[in-house]
């Protein structure tokens, strides 16, 4: 039995987010809890990974997310794999993908940014940086590392 199978087969129905950069699993959990506070989660941190050395993994019971929600999660796991599980089988599997822009997902970390004082949605240009992401604010034009977003 493969390592991968062992890690995903424990839930009956739901979503397994695999290949999350080590350390970002907790951020993914916080995001999911904001989107869906009562969902049941199982988290694996610092699991061995052939490609990544170590990785985090999050299993979510009975929950499938929308495209917008996937974008929010992609901020913290741009190369993660989504496994959709039904009746203990992987019925769909795809890679998380980063959008070119993020709107209204996370606030600008710059407290002086005009986006905090105007009735506008936050808006960022997205720049992938390997396992991480930089975001450039449309309003203050500052660029932020993903570690500034929680
Ligand atoms: Zn800004």
PDB file of C-alpha atoms and ligand atoms in Angstrom:
ATOM      1  CA  UNK A   1       0.000   0.000   0.000  1.00  0.00           C
ATOM      2  CA  UNK A   2       1.423   3.363  -0.941  1.00  0.00           C
ATOM      3  CA  UNK A   3       2.225   6.109   1.530  1.00  0.00           C
ATOM      4  CA  UNK A   4      -0.222   8.364  -0.296  1.00  0.00           C
ATOM      5  CA  UNK A   5      -3.091   5.940   0.057  1.00  0.00           C
ATOM      6  CA  UNK A   6      -2.472   5.530   3.766  1.00  0.00           C
ATOM      7  CA  UNK A   7      -2.647   9.270   4.250  1.00  0.00           C
ATOM      8  CA  UNK A   8      -5.897   9.896   2.412  1.00  0.00           C
ATOM      9  CA  UNK A   9      -8.024   6.859   3.059  1.00  0.00           C
ATOM     10  CA  UNK A  10      -9.117   7.713   6.584  1.00  0.00           C
ATOM     11  CA  UNK A  11     -12.111   9.851   5.643  1.00  0.00           C
ATOM     12  CA  UNK A  12     -15.337   8.681   4.107  1.00  0.00           C
ATOM     13  CA  UNK A  13     -16.241  11.868   2.259  1.00  0.00           C
ATOM     14  CA  UNK A  14     -14.576  15.248   2.065  1.00  0.00           C
ATOM     15  CA  UNK A  15     -11.404  16.905   0.898  1.00  0.00           C
ATOM     16  CA  UNK A  16      -7.750  16.217   1.533  1.00  0.00           C
ATOM     17  CA  UNK A  17      -5.348  19.065   0.875  1.00  0.00           C
ATOM     18  CA  UNK A  18      -1.955  17.503   0.317  1.00  0.00           C
ATOM     19  CA  UNK A  19       1.522  18.917  -0.383  1.00  0.00           C
ATOM     20  CA  UNK A  20       1.060  22.028   1.732  1.00  0.00           C
ATOM     21  CA  UNK A  21       4.433  23.691   2.415  1.00  0.00           C
ATOM     22  CA  UNK A  22       5.683  22.716   5.842  1.00  0.00           C
ATOM     23  CA  UNK A  23       4.507  25.298   8.392  1.00  0.00           C
ATOM     24  CA  UNK A  24       1.520  26.478   6.362  1.00  0.00           C
ATOM     25  CA  UNK A  25      -0.860  23.681   7.404  1.00  0.00           C
ATOM     26  CA  UNK A  26      -1.909  25.719  10.443  1.00  0.00           C
ATOM     27  CA  UNK A  27      -2.693  28.747   8.250  1.00  0.00           C
ATOM     28  CA  UNK A  28      -4.846  26.570   6.017  1.00  0.00           C
ATOM     29  CA  UNK A  29      -6.661  25.296   9.115  1.00  0.00           C
ATOM     30  CA  UNK A  30      -7.326  28.851  10.328  1.00  0.00           C
ATOM     31  CA  UNK A  31      -8.674  29.804   6.885  1.00  0.00           C
ATOM     32  CA  UNK A  32     -10.969  26.796   6.720  1.00  0.00           C
ATOM     33  CA  UNK A  33     -12.236  27.480  10.232  1.00  0.00           C
ATOM     34  CA  UNK A  34     -13.122  31.023   9.185  1.00  0.00           C
ATOM     35  CA  UNK A  35     -14.969  29.761   6.115  1.00  0.00           C
ATOM     36  CA  UNK A  36     -16.690  26.904   7.871  1.00  0.00           C
ATOM     37  CA  UNK A  37     -16.368  27.053  11.681  1.00  0.00           C
ATOM     38  CA  UNK A  38     -17.899  23.686  12.538  1.00  0.00           C
ATOM     39  CA  UNK A  39     -16.144  21.527  10.010  1.00  0.00           C
ATOM     40  CA  UNK A  40     -14.183  18.526  11.293  1.00  0.00           C
ATOM     41  CA  UNK A  41     -10.484  18.703  10.498  1.00  0.00           C
ATOM     42  CA  UNK A  42      -7.536  16.384  10.781  1.00  0.00           C
ATOM     43  CA  UNK A  43      -4.099  17.890  10.410  1.00  0.00           C
ATOM     44  CA  UNK A  44      -0.771  16.263   9.636  1.00  0.00           C
ATOM     45  CA  UNK A  45       2.318  18.396  10.175  1.00  0.00           C
ATOM     46  CA  UNK A  46       5.874  17.719   9.016  1.00  0.00           C
ATOM     47  CA  UNK A  47       4.952  14.541   7.196  1.00  0.00           C
ATOM     48  CA  UNK A  48       7.634  12.935   5.047  1.00  0.00           C
ATOM     49  CA  UNK A  49       7.396  13.895   1.371  1.00  0.00           C
ATOM     50  CA  UNK A  50       9.425  12.619  -1.540  1.00  0.00           C
ATOM     51  CA  UNK A  51       9.316  15.940  -3.387  1.00  0.00           C
ATOM     52  CA  UNK A  52       9.282  18.421  -0.540  1.00  0.00           C
ATOM     53  CA  UNK A  53      11.254  16.793   2.272  1.00  0.00           C
ATOM     54  CA  UNK A  54       8.479  17.567   4.689  1.00  0.00           C
ATOM     55  CA  UNK A  55       4.946  18.704   4.068  1.00  0.00           C
ATOM     56  CA  UNK A  56       1.707  19.431   5.863  1.00  0.00           C
ATOM     57  CA  UNK A  57      -1.630  17.831   5.058  1.00  0.00           C
ATOM     58  CA  UNK A  58      -5.183  18.761   6.034  1.00  0.00           C
ATOM     59  CA  UNK A  59      -8.203  16.475   5.855  1.00  0.00           C
ATOM     60  CA  UNK A  60     -11.660  18.004   5.953  1.00  0.00           C
ATOM     61  CA  UNK A  61     -14.699  15.823   6.543  1.00  0.00           C
ATOM     62  CA  UNK A  62     -17.859  16.466   4.543  1.00  0.00           C
ATOM     63  CA  UNK A  63     -16.676  19.672   2.988  1.00  0.00           C
ATOM     64  CA  UNK A  64     -15.958  20.666  -0.604  1.00  0.00           C
ATOM     65  CA  UNK A  65     -14.858  24.171  -1.319  1.00  0.00           C
ATOM     66  CA  UNK A  66     -15.760  26.698  -3.949  1.00  0.00           C
ATOM     67  CA  UNK A  67     -13.332  28.177  -6.447  1.00  0.00           C
ATOM     68  CA  UNK A  68     -13.099  31.385  -4.405  1.00  0.00           C
ATOM     69  CA  UNK A  69     -12.272  29.393  -1.285  1.00  0.00           C
ATOM     70  CA  UNK A  70      -9.640  27.428  -3.194  1.00  0.00           C
ATOM     71  CA  UNK A  71      -8.036  30.723  -4.196  1.00  0.00           C
ATOM     72  CA  UNK A  72      -7.851  31.801  -0.577  1.00  0.00           C
ATOM     73  CA  UNK A  73      -6.187  28.562   0.384  1.00  0.00           C
ATOM     74  CA  UNK A  74      -3.830  28.719  -2.601  1.00  0.00           C
ATOM     75  CA  UNK A  75      -2.247  31.776  -1.036  1.00  0.00           C
ATOM     76  CA  UNK A  76      -0.756  29.473   1.600  1.00  0.00           C
ATOM     77  CA  UNK A  77      -0.283  26.393  -0.535  1.00  0.00           C
ATOM     78  CA  UNK A  78       0.196  27.356  -4.189  1.00  0.00           C
ATOM     79  CA  UNK A  79       1.249  23.865  -5.252  1.00  0.00           C
ATOM     80  CA  UNK A  80      -1.007  21.837  -3.014  1.00  0.00           C
ATOM     81  CA  UNK A  81      -2.994  18.912  -4.367  1.00  0.00           C
ATOM     82  CA  UNK A  82      -6.707  18.668  -3.711  1.00  0.00           C
ATOM     83  CA  UNK A  83      -8.122  15.165  -3.322  1.00  0.00           C
ATOM     84  CA  UNK A  84     -11.890  14.919  -3.275  1.00  0.00           C
ATOM     85  CA  UNK A  85     -12.922  11.804  -1.392  1.00  0.00           C
ATOM     86  CA  UNK A  86     -16.210   9.971  -1.651  1.00  0.00           C
ATOM     87  CA  UNK A  87     -16.893   6.592  -0.105  1.00  0.00           C
ATOM     88  CA  UNK A  88     -13.172   6.297   0.813  1.00  0.00           C
ATOM     89  CA  UNK A  89     -12.126   6.706  -2.825  1.00  0.00           C
ATOM     90  CA  UNK A  90     -10.349   9.610  -4.467  1.00  0.00           C
ATOM     91  CA  UNK A  91     -12.984  10.686  -7.003  1.00  0.00           C
ATOM     92  CA  UNK A  92     -11.309  13.883  -8.136  1.00  0.00           C
ATOM     93  CA  UNK A  93      -7.789  15.180  -7.827  1.00  0.00           C
ATOM     94  CA  UNK A  94      -6.389  18.492  -8.981  1.00  0.00           C
ATOM     95  CA  UNK A  95      -3.709  21.028  -8.242  1.00  0.00           C
ATOM     96  CA  UNK A  96      -4.498  24.183  -6.385  1.00  0.00           C
ATOM     97  CA  UNK A  97      -3.971  27.125  -8.680  1.00  0.00           C
ATOM     98  CA  UNK A  98      -3.143  30.689  -7.894  1.00  0.00           C
ATOM     99  CA  UNK A  99      -5.239  33.416  -9.480  1.00  0.00           C
ATOM    100  CA  UNK A 100      -3.521  36.440 -11.073  1.00  0.00           C
ATOM    101  CA  UNK A 101      -5.339  38.747  -8.683  1.00  0.00           C
ATOM    102  CA  UNK A 102      -6.962  38.302  -5.282  1.00  0.00           C
ATOM    103  CA  UNK A 103      -9.920  40.515  -4.399  1.00  0.00           C
ATOM    104  CA  UNK A 104     -11.527  40.820  -1.002  1.00  0.00           C
ATOM    105  CA  UNK A 105      -9.742  37.765   0.374  1.00  0.00           C
ATOM    106  CA  UNK A 106      -7.186  39.223   2.768  1.00  0.00           C
ATOM    107  CA  UNK A 107      -6.773  42.802   4.001  1.00  0.00           C
ATOM    108  CA  UNK A 108      -3.673  44.812   3.096  1.00  0.00           C
ATOM    109  CA  UNK A 109      -1.012  44.412   5.835  1.00  0.00           C
ATOM    110  CA  UNK A 110      -0.091  48.096   5.460  1.00  0.00           C
ATOM    111  CA  UNK A 111      -2.210  49.838   8.124  1.00  0.00           C
ATOM    112  CA  UNK A 112      -1.789  53.176   6.300  1.00  0.00           C
ATOM    113  CA  UNK A 113      -3.148  51.744   3.055  1.00  0.00           C
ATOM    114  CA  UNK A 114      -6.113  53.678   1.655  1.00  0.00           C
ATOM    115  CA  UNK A 115      -8.004  50.378   1.180  1.00  0.00           C
ATOM    116  CA  UNK A 116      -8.688  50.377   4.954  1.00  0.00           C
ATOM    117  CA  UNK A 117     -10.446  53.746   4.868  1.00  0.00           C
ATOM    118  CA  UNK A 118     -12.366  53.511   1.611  1.00  0.00           C
ATOM    119  CA  UNK A 119     -15.363  51.280   0.889  1.00  0.00           C
ATOM    120  CA  UNK A 120     -13.330  49.111  -1.479  1.00  0.00           C
ATOM    121  CA  UNK A 121     -12.353  45.470  -1.543  1.00  0.00           C
ATOM    122  CA  UNK A 122      -8.700  44.684  -1.012  1.00  0.00           C
ATOM    123  CA  UNK A 123      -7.008  43.878  -4.305  1.00  0.00           C
ATOM    124  CA  UNK A 124      -3.612  42.324  -4.940  1.00  0.00           C
ATOM    125  CA  UNK A 125      -1.522  41.181  -7.863  1.00  0.00           C
ATOM    126  CA  UNK A 126      -0.239  37.681  -7.183  1.00  0.00           C
ATOM    127  CA  UNK A 127       3.375  36.648  -7.759  1.00  0.00           C
ATOM    128  CA  UNK A 128       4.313  33.010  -7.180  1.00  0.00           C
ATOM    129  CA  UNK A 129       7.694  32.518  -5.495  1.00  0.00           C
ATOM    130  CA  UNK A 130       8.354  28.802  -5.423  1.00  0.00           C
ATOM    131  CA  UNK A 131       6.379  27.403  -2.520  1.00  0.00           C
ATOM    132  CA  UNK A 132       5.473  30.906  -1.410  1.00  0.00           C
ATOM    133  CA  UNK A 133       3.594  33.874  -2.799  1.00  0.00           C
ATOM    134  CA  UNK A 134       4.105  37.612  -2.871  1.00  0.00           C
ATOM    135  CA  UNK A 135       1.177  39.983  -3.149  1.00  0.00           C
ATOM    136  CA  UNK A 136       1.297  43.529  -4.444  1.00  0.00           C
ATOM    137  CA  UNK A 137      -1.445  45.817  -3.195  1.00  0.00           C
ATOM    138  CA  UNK A 138      -3.353  47.609  -5.951  1.00  0.00           C
ATOM    139  CA  UNK A 139      -3.842  50.666  -3.734  1.00  0.00           C
ATOM    140  CA  UNK A 140      -0.573  51.304  -1.892  1.00  0.00           C
ATOM    141  CA  UNK A 141       1.537  49.338  -4.415  1.00  0.00           C
ATOM    142  CA  UNK A 142       3.554  47.731  -1.654  1.00  0.00           C
ATOM    143  CA  UNK A 143       4.567  44.093  -2.034  1.00  0.00           C
ATOM    144  CA  UNK A 144       4.104  41.652   0.819  1.00  0.00           C
ATOM    145  CA  UNK A 145       5.353  38.174   1.547  1.00  0.00           C
ATOM    146  CA  UNK A 146       2.737  35.525   2.338  1.00  0.00           C
ATOM    147  CA  UNK A 147       4.102  35.275   5.898  1.00  0.00           C
ATOM    148  CA  UNK A 148       2.346  38.611   6.587  1.00  0.00           C
ATOM    149  CA  UNK A 149      -1.050  37.114   5.857  1.00  0.00           C
ATOM    150  CA  UNK A 150      -2.728  34.807   8.324  1.00  0.00           C
TER     151      UNK A 150
HETATM  152 ZN1  LIG B   1      -2.265  48.395   0.448  1.00  0.00          ZN
END
